[in-house]
Amino acid sequence: MQYDGRMTGNQNRRLLLLTLPPSHYCERARWALDRQGIVYDEERLAPGAHMLRTKRLGASATSLPLLLLGDGSICQGSDRILDWTGLPGGDPEIEQRLEHTTAPLIRQCLYAGLLAAPRSGIRDVLLRGTSAPQAAIVRLIWPLLRRTMVTGMNARPHLLPELIARVERELDWLDLVLAERGNHLVGQEFGRADLTTASLLAPLALPQMEPVKSVSAGIEWPSSLAPFLASWAERPTLKWVRNIYASYRVPLSNAL
Ligand SMILES: N[C@@H](CCC(=O)N[C@@H](CS)C(=O)NCC(=O)O)C(=O)O
């Protein structure tokens, strides 16, 4: 097990998973906890508020997911959280590429389209399940926050053609991997590599399973993205992601 080991005020309390609601890394952590039958509460944070919360906890970075353990220590990062759950069936090489190349690219590409489209609904999706005061503040500062997010992720609309081409190359790679390995990436059973791939690709596959379905409900895909999402929908990888969700995504926790 690998985690920060920093102590917080969470001693003797239930596990608490801090998330940014639509984050695919947060979904990866949620699903692993659910899969392992680990009971936890989820605290959904608005962008910006998450920085104050993580700083107050003394975390080494602001990124989510972050799991507050019952002994008060912090486990930050989806990879570490999966380590902590002990979920078997990992493939470090595939998971590293997904975590460090594919997933940030998907995020950059989708936000480049969504943040530039005033009626995409992304602001409400980012605020779903967050506290009323956080949501009120974000609505007030949205124009500034939107620009900060564009800059922070380099999610600039003029980059979309290049980002879309790079996403297609990642899908080409995964189509090949799945063609070689069959229904499960490691062995004959659902495991960590399958969960990592499915969760990090979910924003493209759009599985209609909870909690992903309600977390992202209300998104209006702008014309800069909609045709590409439609043309990718029947690719082997994205069909596989939807099948994996339908077969294995059973939300068990009493999270939000
Ligand atoms: N490699 C990290 C990446 C996590 C990450 O980038 N999370 C994003 C949400 S998708 C985030 O928290 N961004 C805000 C920040 O870094 O302050 C993980 O697997 O947990």
Coordinates of C-alpha atoms and ligand atoms in Angstrom, one line a residue:
M1 CA 0.0 0.0 0.0
Q2 CA 1.2 3.4 -0.9
Y3 CA -0.2 6.6 0.4
D4 CA 0.8 10.0 1.6
G5 CA 0.5 9.1 5.3
R6 CA -0.3 12.7 6.2
M7 CA -2.6 12.9 9.2
T8 CA -5.8 15.0 9.1
G9 CA -8.7 15.5 11.4
N10 CA -10.5 12.4 10.0
Q11 CA -9.4 10.0 12.7
N12 CA -12.0 7.3 13.5
R13 CA -14.4 8.5 10.9
R14 CA -15.8 6.8 7.8
L15 CA -13.8 6.9 4.6
L16 CA -14.4 10.1 2.7
L17 CA -13.7 10.4 -1.0
L18 CA -13.2 14.0 -2.3
T19 CA -14.2 14.4 -5.9
L20 CA -14.8 16.8 -8.7
P21 CA -18.1 15.3 -9.9
P22 CA -17.5 14.8 -13.7
S23 CA -13.8 13.8 -13.4
H24 CA -13.0 10.4 -14.9
Y25 CA -10.1 10.0 -12.5
C26 CA -12.6 10.4 -9.6
E27 CA -14.9 7.8 -11.3
R28 CA -12.0 5.4 -11.5
A29 CA -11.5 5.7 -7.7
R30 CA -15.3 5.6 -6.9
W31 CA -15.6 2.4 -9.0
A32 CA -12.7 0.7 -7.4
L33 CA -14.0 1.4 -3.9
D34 CA -17.5 0.2 -5.0
R35 CA -16.0 -2.9 -6.6
Q36 CA -14.2 -3.8 -3.5
G37 CA -17.3 -3.3 -1.3
I38 CA -15.6 -0.5 0.6
V39 CA -18.1 1.8 2.2
Y40 CA -17.3 5.5 1.9
D41 CA -18.9 8.9 1.8
E42 CA -18.4 11.2 -1.2
E43 CA -17.8 14.9 -0.9
R44 CA -18.3 16.6 -4.3
L45 CA -16.4 19.8 -4.7
A46 CA -16.8 22.7 -7.1
P47 CA -13.7 23.7 -9.0
G48 CA -11.8 26.3 -7.0
A49 CA -13.3 25.1 -3.7
H50 CA -11.3 21.9 -4.2
M51 CA -8.1 23.9 -3.9
L52 CA -9.0 25.3 -0.5
R53 CA -10.2 21.9 0.8
T54 CA -7.0 20.0 -0.3
K55 CA -4.7 22.8 1.1
R56 CA -6.5 22.8 4.4
L57 CA -6.0 19.0 4.6
G58 CA -2.2 19.5 4.0
A59 CA -2.3 17.5 0.8
S60 CA 0.7 17.7 -1.4
A61 CA -1.3 18.5 -4.5
T62 CA -4.7 20.0 -5.3
S63 CA -5.8 17.3 -7.6
L64 CA -8.7 14.9 -6.9
P65 CA -9.6 12.2 -6.2
L66 CA -8.4 12.2 -2.6
L67 CA -9.4 9.6 -0.1
L68 CA -9.4 10.5 3.6
L69 CA -8.7 7.3 5.5
G70 CA -10.3 6.3 8.8
D71 CA -6.9 6.8 10.6
G72 CA -6.8 10.3 9.4
S73 CA -4.2 9.8 6.7
I74 CA -4.5 10.9 3.1
C75 CA -4.4 8.8 -0.1
Q76 CA -4.3 11.1 -3.1
G77 CA -4.5 10.1 -6.8
S78 CA -6.6 7.5 -8.5
D79 CA -3.6 5.2 -8.9
R80 CA -2.8 5.2 -5.2
I81 CA -6.4 4.8 -4.3
L82 CA -6.6 1.7 -6.5
D83 CA -3.4 0.4 -4.9
W84 CA -5.0 0.9 -1.5
T85 CA -8.2 -1.0 -2.5
G86 CA -6.1 -4.0 -3.4
L87 CA -8.1 -4.5 -6.6
P88 CA -6.3 -7.3 -8.7
G89 CA -5.8 -7.5 -12.4
G90 CA -3.6 -4.5 -13.1
D91 CA -1.4 -3.8 -16.1
P92 CA 1.0 -1.0 -15.1
E93 CA 2.1 -0.3 -18.7
I94 CA -1.4 0.2 -20.1
E95 CA -2.6 2.0 -17.0
Q96 CA 0.3 4.4 -17.0
R97 CA -0.4 5.4 -20.6
L98 CA -4.1 5.8 -19.9
E99 CA -3.5 7.9 -16.8
H100 CA -0.8 10.1 -18.1
T101 CA -1.5 10.4 -21.8
T102 CA -5.0 9.2 -22.9
A103 CA -7.0 10.6 -20.0
P104 CA -5.5 14.1 -19.9
L105 CA -5.9 14.3 -23.7
I106 CA -9.6 13.3 -23.6
R107 CA -10.1 15.9 -20.9
Q108 CA -8.3 18.6 -22.8
C109 CA -10.2 17.8 -26.0
L110 CA -13.7 17.7 -24.5
Y111 CA -13.2 20.8 -22.4
A112 CA -11.8 22.7 -25.4
G113 CA -15.2 22.2 -27.0
L114 CA -17.5 22.4 -23.9
L115 CA -16.0 25.5 -22.3
A116 CA -16.2 27.4 -25.5
A117 CA -19.9 26.7 -26.0
P118 CA -22.1 28.9 -23.8
R119 CA -25.0 26.5 -23.8
S120 CA -23.0 23.2 -23.3
G121 CA -24.3 22.9 -19.7
I122 CA -20.8 22.1 -18.4
R123 CA -21.0 24.7 -15.6
D124 CA -24.1 22.9 -14.1
V125 CA -22.4 19.5 -14.5
L126 CA -19.3 20.8 -12.6
L127 CA -21.6 21.9 -9.8
R128 CA -23.9 18.9 -9.5
G129 CA -23.9 17.6 -5.9
T130 CA -21.7 20.4 -4.6
S131 CA -22.8 22.6 -1.7
A132 CA -25.1 25.5 -2.3
P133 CA -22.6 28.1 -1.2
Q134 CA -19.9 26.7 -3.5
A135 CA -22.3 26.5 -6.4
A136 CA -23.4 30.1 -5.8
I137 CA -19.8 31.4 -5.7
V138 CA -18.9 29.5 -8.9
R139 CA -21.9 30.9 -10.7
L140 CA -20.8 34.4 -9.7
I141 CA -17.2 33.9 -10.9
W142 CA -17.9 31.6 -13.8
P143 CA -16.5 33.9 -16.5
L144 CA -13.2 34.1 -14.7
L145 CA -13.2 30.4 -13.7
R146 CA -14.0 29.3 -17.2
R147 CA -11.0 31.2 -18.5
T148 CA -8.7 29.8 -15.7
M149 CA -9.8 26.3 -16.7
V150 CA -9.1 26.9 -20.4
T151 CA -5.6 28.2 -19.5
G152 CA -5.0 25.5 -16.9
M153 CA -5.8 22.6 -19.3
N154 CA -4.7 24.4 -22.4
A155 CA -8.2 23.6 -23.6
R156 CA -8.2 26.1 -26.5
P157 CA -10.8 25.6 -29.2
H158 CA -8.3 26.3 -32.0
L159 CA -6.4 23.1 -30.9
L160 CA -9.5 20.9 -31.4
P161 CA -8.5 19.4 -34.8
E162 CA -5.1 18.3 -33.5
L163 CA -6.6 17.1 -30.2
I164 CA -9.2 15.1 -32.1
A165 CA -6.6 13.5 -34.2
R166 CA -4.6 12.5 -31.1
V167 CA -7.7 11.0 -29.4
E168 CA -8.2 8.9 -32.6
R169 CA -4.6 7.6 -32.3
E170 CA -5.3 6.6 -28.7
L171 CA -8.5 4.8 -29.8
D172 CA -6.5 3.1 -32.6
W173 CA -4.0 1.8 -29.9
L174 CA -6.8 0.6 -27.6
D175 CA -8.7 -1.1 -30.4
L176 CA -5.5 -3.1 -31.2
V177 CA -4.9 -3.9 -27.5
L178 CA -8.4 -5.2 -27.1
A179 CA -8.3 -7.2 -30.3
E180 CA -5.2 -9.0 -29.0
R181 CA -6.4 -9.5 -25.4
G182 CA -10.1 -10.2 -25.8
N183 CA -12.8 -9.2 -23.3
H184 CA -10.5 -8.7 -20.4
L185 CA -7.2 -6.9 -20.5
V186 CA -5.6 -9.2 -17.9
G187 CA -6.6 -12.8 -17.4
Q188 CA -10.2 -14.0 -17.8
E189 CA -11.8 -11.9 -15.1
F190 CA -12.7 -8.2 -14.7
G191 CA -10.0 -6.4 -12.9
R192 CA -8.0 -3.2 -12.4
A193 CA -6.8 -2.7 -15.9
D194 CA -10.4 -3.1 -17.2
L195 CA -11.8 -0.7 -14.6
T196 CA -9.1 1.9 -15.4
T197 CA -9.6 1.7 -19.1
A198 CA -13.4 1.8 -18.9
S199 CA -13.6 4.7 -16.4
L200 CA -11.0 6.9 -18.1
L201 CA -12.7 6.3 -21.5
A202 CA -16.2 6.8 -20.1
P203 CA -16.3 10.5 -21.2
L204 CA -16.1 9.3 -24.8
A205 CA -18.2 6.2 -24.5
L206 CA -21.0 7.8 -22.5
P207 CA -22.3 4.7 -20.7
Q208 CA -25.8 5.1 -19.4
M209 CA -25.0 3.6 -16.0
E210 CA -24.9 5.3 -12.6
P211 CA -23.2 7.2 -11.3
V212 CA -21.7 8.4 -14.6
K213 CA -25.2 8.9 -16.2
S214 CA -26.5 11.4 -13.6
V215 CA -23.2 13.1 -13.1
S216 CA -23.0 14.1 -16.8
A217 CA -26.7 14.5 -17.5
G218 CA -27.7 17.7 -19.3
I219 CA -24.6 18.1 -21.4
E220 CA -25.3 19.5 -24.8
W221 CA -22.5 18.5 -27.1
P222 CA -21.4 21.5 -29.2
S223 CA -21.1 21.1 -33.0
S224 CA -17.3 21.1 -32.6
L225 CA -17.5 17.7 -30.8
A226 CA -20.8 16.1 -31.5
P227 CA -19.9 14.6 -35.0
F228 CA -16.7 13.1 -33.6
L229 CA -18.3 11.5 -30.6
A230 CA -21.0 10.1 -32.9
S231 CA -18.4 8.7 -35.3
W232 CA -16.4 7.1 -32.5
A233 CA -19.4 5.6 -30.7
E234 CA -19.3 2.3 -32.5
R235 CA -15.5 1.8 -32.3
P236 CA -14.6 -1.5 -30.6
T237 CA -13.0 0.3 -27.6
L238 CA -16.0 2.4 -26.9
K239 CA -18.5 -0.5 -27.4
W240 CA -16.3 -2.5 -25.0
V241 CA -16.4 0.3 -22.4
R242 CA -20.2 0.4 -22.5
N243 CA -20.3 -3.4 -22.2
I244 CA -17.9 -3.3 -19.2
Y245 CA -20.0 -0.7 -17.5
A246 CA -23.3 -2.6 -18.2
S247 CA -21.7 -5.8 -16.8
Y248 CA -19.6 -4.6 -13.9
R249 CA -20.5 -1.0 -12.7
V250 CA -22.7 -1.6 -9.7
P251 CA -22.6 1.4 -7.4
L252 CA -22.6 -0.1 -3.9
S253 CA -21.7 2.8 -1.7
N254 CA -24.1 5.2 -0.2
A255 CA -22.2 8.0 -1.8
L256 CA -24.1 11.0 -3.2
Ligands
LIG1 N1 -3.1 11.4 -12.1 C1 -4.1 12.0 -11.2 C2 -4.8 13.0 -12.0 C3 -5.9 13.6 -11.2 C4 -6.5 14.9 -11.9 O1 -5.8 15.4 -12.8 N2 -7.6 15.4 -11.4 C5 -8.2 16.6 -12.0 C6 -9.7 16.4 -12.2 S1 -9.9 15.5 -13.7 C7 -8.1 17.7 -10.9 O2 -8.2 17.5 -9.8 N3 -7.8 18.9 -11.4 C8 -7.7 20.1 -10.5 C9 -6.4 20.3 -9.9 O3 -5.4 19.6 -10.2 O4 -6.3 21.2 -9.0 C10 -5.0 10.9 -10.7 O5 -5.0 9.8 -11.3 O6 -5.7 11.1 -9.7

